[in-house]
PDB file of C-alpha atoms in Angstrom:
ATOM      1  CA  MET A 149      43.475  21.530 -66.325  1.00 93.00           C
ATOM      2  CA  ARG A 150      44.397  17.885 -65.696  1.00 94.00           C
ATOM      3  CA  ILE A 151      41.869  15.140 -66.476  1.00 95.00           C
ATOM      4  CA  ALA A 152      42.578  11.566 -65.319  1.00 94.00           C
ATOM      5  CA  LEU A 153      41.053   8.465 -66.920  1.00 93.00           C
ATOM      6  CA  VAL A 154      40.464   5.686 -64.379  1.00 92.00           C
ATOM      7  CA  GLY A 155      38.898   2.237 -64.626  1.00 90.00           C
ATOM      8  CA  GLN A 156      39.413  -1.488 -64.651  1.00 85.00           C
ATOM      9  CA  PRO A 157      41.758  -3.160 -67.144  1.00 82.00           C
ATOM     10  CA  ASN A 158      40.240  -3.524 -70.619  1.00 84.00           C
ATOM     11  CA  CYS A 159      37.361  -1.124 -69.954  1.00 87.00           C
ATOM     12  CA  GLY A 160      38.277   1.147 -72.882  1.00 86.00           C
ATOM     13  CA  LYS A 161      40.365   3.837 -71.133  1.00 85.00           C
ATOM     14  CA  SER A 162      43.276   3.659 -73.533  1.00 82.00           C
ATOM     15  CA  ALA A 163      41.003   3.549 -76.579  1.00 83.00           C
ATOM     16  CA  LEU A 164      39.330   6.761 -75.374  1.00 87.00           C
ATOM     17  CA  PHE A 165      42.724   8.298 -74.558  1.00 85.00           C
ATOM     18  CA  ASN A 166      44.119   7.484 -78.013  1.00 83.00           C
ATOM     19  CA  SER A 167      41.033   8.766 -79.830  1.00 84.00           C
ATOM     20  CA  VAL A 168      41.305  12.129 -78.036  1.00 85.00           C
ATOM     21  CA  ALA A 169      45.088  12.487 -77.630  1.00 82.00           C
ATOM     22  CA  GLY A 170      46.388  10.597 -80.648  1.00 76.00           C
ATOM     23  CA  TYR A 171      49.991   9.569 -80.262  1.00 64.00           C
ATOM     24  CA  LYS A 172      51.389  12.682 -78.546  1.00 59.00           C
ATOM     25  CA  THR A 173      52.059  10.771 -75.347  1.00 54.00           C
ATOM     26  CA  ILE A 174      54.646  11.019 -72.594  1.00 54.00           C
ATOM     27  CA  VAL A 175      55.217   7.996 -70.328  1.00 52.00           C
ATOM     28  CA  PHE A 176      55.886   8.541 -66.610  1.00 53.00           C
ATOM     29  CA  GLN A 177      56.627   6.120 -63.807  1.00 54.00           C
ATOM     30  CA  LEU A 178      55.099   6.668 -60.390  1.00 51.00           C
ATOM     31  CA  PRO A 179      57.848   7.224 -57.796  1.00 54.00           C
ATOM     32  CA  GLY A 180      58.731   4.070 -55.876  1.00 54.00           C
ATOM     33  CA  THR A 181      56.792   1.742 -58.201  1.00 50.00           C
ATOM     34  CA  THR A 182      57.096  -0.057 -61.513  1.00 49.00           C
ATOM     35  CA  VAL A 183      53.740   1.361 -62.613  1.00 61.00           C
ATOM     36  CA  ASP A 184      53.661   3.587 -65.703  1.00 72.00           C
ATOM     37  CA  TYR A 185      51.048   6.088 -66.773  1.00 78.00           C
ATOM     38  CA  VAL A 186      50.727   8.176 -69.917  1.00 83.00           C
ATOM     39  CA  THR A 187      49.912  11.859 -70.384  1.00 86.00           C
ATOM     40  CA  SER A 188      49.245  14.021 -73.404  1.00 88.00           C
ATOM     41  CA  PRO A 189      48.526  17.680 -73.989  1.00 90.00           C
ATOM     42  CA  VAL A 190      45.156  18.057 -75.727  1.00 90.00           C
ATOM     43  CA  ASN A 191      43.515  20.998 -77.462  1.00 88.00           C
ATOM     44  CA  LEU A 192      39.793  20.643 -78.008  1.00 83.00           C
ATOM     45  CA  ASN A 193      37.474  23.413 -79.211  1.00 89.00           C
ATOM     46  CA  GLY A 194      40.020  26.042 -78.159  1.00 92.00           C
ATOM     47  CA  ASP A 195      40.520  24.609 -74.657  1.00 91.00           C
ATOM     48  CA  SER A 196      43.847  23.113 -73.571  1.00 93.00           C
ATOM     49  CA  PHE A 197      44.236  20.407 -70.948  1.00 93.00           C
ATOM     50  CA  THR A 198      46.394  17.447 -69.992  1.00 94.00           C
ATOM     51  CA  LEU A 199      44.831  14.019 -70.328  1.00 92.00           C
ATOM     52  CA  VAL A 200      46.232  11.254 -68.096  1.00 91.00           C
ATOM     53  CA  ASP A 201      45.686   7.553 -68.860  1.00 88.00           C
ATOM     54  CA  LEU A 202      46.183   5.647 -65.604  1.00 87.00           C
ATOM     55  CA  PRO A 203      46.648   1.855 -65.716  1.00 80.00           C
ATOM     56  CA  GLY A 204      43.647  -0.345 -64.980  1.00 77.00           C
ATOM     57  CA  SER A 205      42.943  -1.094 -61.352  1.00 70.00           C
ATOM     58  CA  ILE A 206      40.859  -3.868 -59.818  1.00 56.00           C
ATOM     59  CA  LEU A 207      40.030  -4.975 -56.313  1.00 51.00           C
ATOM     60  CA  SER A 208      42.136  -8.026 -55.604  1.00 48.00           C
ATOM     61  CA  PRO A 209      45.015  -8.926 -53.305  1.00 48.00           C
ATOM     62  CA  LEU A 210      47.303  -9.189 -56.353  1.00 47.00           C
ATOM     63  CA  GLN A 211      46.413  -5.634 -57.361  1.00 54.00           C
ATOM     64  CA  LYS A 212      46.972  -4.089 -53.917  1.00 56.00           C
ATOM     65  CA  GLU A 213      50.033  -2.110 -55.096  1.00 56.00           C
ATOM     66  CA  ARG A 214      48.108  -0.645 -58.023  1.00 55.00           C
ATOM     67  CA  ARG A 215      45.180   0.347 -55.800  1.00 59.00           C
ATOM     68  CA  SER A 216      47.404   2.119 -53.312  1.00 68.00           C
ATOM     69  CA  TRP A 217      49.403   3.996 -55.939  1.00 72.00           C
ATOM     70  CA  LEU A 218      46.179   4.993 -57.716  1.00 80.00           C
ATOM     71  CA  ALA A 219      44.835   6.543 -54.511  1.00 78.00           C
ATOM     72  CA  ARG A 220      48.206   8.189 -53.831  1.00 78.00           C
ATOM     73  CA  TYR A 221      48.338   9.585 -57.373  1.00 83.00           C
ATOM     74  CA  LEU A 222      44.830  11.035 -57.150  1.00 88.00           C
ATOM     75  CA  ILE A 223      45.461  12.534 -53.700  1.00 85.00           C
ATOM     76  CA  ARG A 224      48.910  13.955 -54.534  1.00 85.00           C
ATOM     77  CA  GLU A 225      48.302  15.156 -58.085  1.00 87.00           C
ATOM     78  CA  LYS A 226      44.756  16.370 -57.426  1.00 90.00           C
ATOM     79  CA  PRO A 227      43.449  16.167 -60.999  1.00 95.00           C
ATOM     80  CA  ASP A 228      40.759  18.708 -61.798  1.00 96.00           C
ATOM     81  CA  LEU A 229      38.488  15.929 -63.022  1.00 96.00           C
ATOM     82  CA  VAL A 230      38.427  12.122 -62.991  1.00 96.00           C
ATOM     83  CA  ILE A 231      36.612  10.262 -65.749  1.00 96.00           C
ATOM     84  CA  ASN A 232      35.744   6.799 -64.473  1.00 95.00           C
ATOM     85  CA  ILE A 233      35.265   4.436 -67.421  1.00 95.00           C
ATOM     86  CA  LEU A 234      32.874   1.615 -66.494  1.00 94.00           C
ATOM     87  CA  ASP A 235      32.550  -1.620 -68.421  1.00 93.00           C
ATOM     88  CA  ALA A 236      28.764  -1.904 -68.547  1.00 94.00           C
ATOM     89  CA  SER A 237      28.975  -5.643 -69.216  1.00 92.00           C
ATOM     90  CA  VAL A 238      30.496  -6.210 -65.734  1.00 90.00           C
ATOM     91  CA  LEU A 239      29.011  -3.212 -63.997  1.00 89.00           C
ATOM     92  CA  SER A 240      29.006  -4.591 -60.448  1.00 85.00           C
ATOM     93  CA  ARG A 241      32.801  -5.043 -60.538  1.00 82.00           C
ATOM     94  CA  SER A 242      33.297  -1.594 -62.054  1.00 82.00           C
ATOM     95  CA  LEU A 243      31.161   0.109 -59.408  1.00 88.00           C
ATOM     96  CA  GLU A 244      33.439  -0.959 -56.544  1.00 83.00           C
ATOM     97  CA  LEU A 245      36.153   1.365 -57.867  1.00 85.00           C
ATOM     98  CA  THR A 246      33.561   4.085 -58.481  1.00 89.00           C
ATOM     99  CA  LEU A 247      32.493   4.021 -54.827  1.00 87.00           C
ATOM    100  CA  GLU A 248      36.124   4.400 -53.745  1.00 84.00           C
ATOM    101  CA  LEU A 249      36.580   7.336 -56.130  1.00 88.00           C
ATOM    102  CA  LEU A 250      33.496   9.079 -54.746  1.00 89.00           C
ATOM    103  CA  GLU A 251      35.067   8.954 -51.274  1.00 85.00           C
ATOM    104  CA  LEU A 252      38.036  11.021 -52.536  1.00 86.00           C
ATOM    105  CA  LYS A 253      35.733  14.006 -53.233  1.00 88.00           C
ATOM    106  CA  ILE A 254      37.381  14.733 -56.604  1.00 90.00           C
ATOM    107  CA  PRO A 255      35.031  15.924 -59.382  1.00 94.00           C
ATOM    108  CA  LEU A 256      33.956  12.721 -61.124  1.00 95.00           C
ATOM    109  CA  VAL A 257      32.314  11.868 -64.431  1.00 95.00           C
ATOM    110  CA  ILE A 258      31.045   8.345 -65.065  1.00 94.00           C
ATOM    111  CA  CYS A 259      31.382   7.014 -68.600  1.00 94.00           C
ATOM    112  CA  LEU A 260      29.444   3.825 -69.360  1.00 94.00           C
ATOM    113  CA  ASN A 261      31.352   1.926 -72.005  1.00 94.00           C
ATOM    114  CA  MET A 262      30.599  -1.393 -73.721  1.00 93.00           C
ATOM    115  CA  ILE A 263      26.842  -1.002 -73.410  1.00 94.00           C
ATOM    116  CA  ASP A 264      26.527  -3.092 -76.579  1.00 94.00           C
ATOM    117  CA  GLU A 265      28.380  -5.957 -74.873  1.00 93.00           C
ATOM    118  CA  ALA A 266      26.100  -5.640 -71.848  1.00 93.00           C
ATOM    119  CA  ALA A 267      23.044  -5.833 -74.111  1.00 94.00           C
ATOM    120  CA  LYS A 268      24.402  -9.040 -75.675  1.00 96.00           C
ATOM    121  CA  LYS A 269      24.499 -10.513 -72.159  1.00 94.00           C
ATOM    122  CA  GLY A 270      20.933  -9.366 -71.518  1.00 94.00           C
ATOM    123  CA  VAL A 271      22.022  -6.607 -69.138  1.00 91.00           C
ATOM    124  CA  GLU A 272      19.933  -3.447 -69.193  1.00 91.00           C
ATOM    125  CA  ILE A 273      21.095  -0.389 -67.239  1.00 93.00           C
ATOM    126  CA  ASP A 274      18.722   2.271 -65.981  1.00 93.00           C
ATOM    127  CA  VAL A 275      21.113   5.222 -66.280  1.00 93.00           C
ATOM    128  CA  GLY A 276      18.817   7.593 -64.398  1.00 93.00           C
ATOM    129  CA  HIS A 277      18.467   5.197 -61.466  1.00 92.00           C
ATOM    130  CA  LEU A 278      22.225   4.528 -61.450  1.00 92.00           C
ATOM    131  CA  SER A 279      22.959   8.275 -61.454  1.00 92.00           C
ATOM    132  CA  GLN A 280      20.559   8.812 -58.571  1.00 92.00           C
ATOM    133  CA  ASP A 281      22.016   5.915 -56.543  1.00 91.00           C
ATOM    134  CA  LEU A 282      25.524   7.329 -56.996  1.00 90.00           C
ATOM    135  CA  GLY A 283      24.406  10.811 -55.962  1.00 88.00           C
ATOM    136  CA  PHE A 284      24.765  12.496 -59.354  1.00 83.00           C
ATOM    137  CA  LEU A 285      21.133  13.666 -59.539  1.00 68.00           C
TER     138      LEU A 285
END
């Protein structure tokens, strides 16, 4: 099983990756690009899988190459699951990538990160409503 971590830069993907995978990482470069990603074999509760930490991706003209390789990676490699890490403190920006991921029809889990930072900004998230709007309920 291959699980890919996807999200914007600085959303906590690598922190999650390192807490699960430790430092047993292998660095790969996507063909035809200068973009690296990291994988690690993981054993958790008797189950084995490969965890993939993909670089952060945002919607901007300067990030066009990263967006296209991210889509190509997900379409070519067909991970069994994508975990989309969302920075709750800038949720509207994070959701743009989420909507694109939903279009790929790959099994998707949403992970709200930095909820404490959102609360400091006065942002409250109705998780049930968000799940329903995204089609998870």
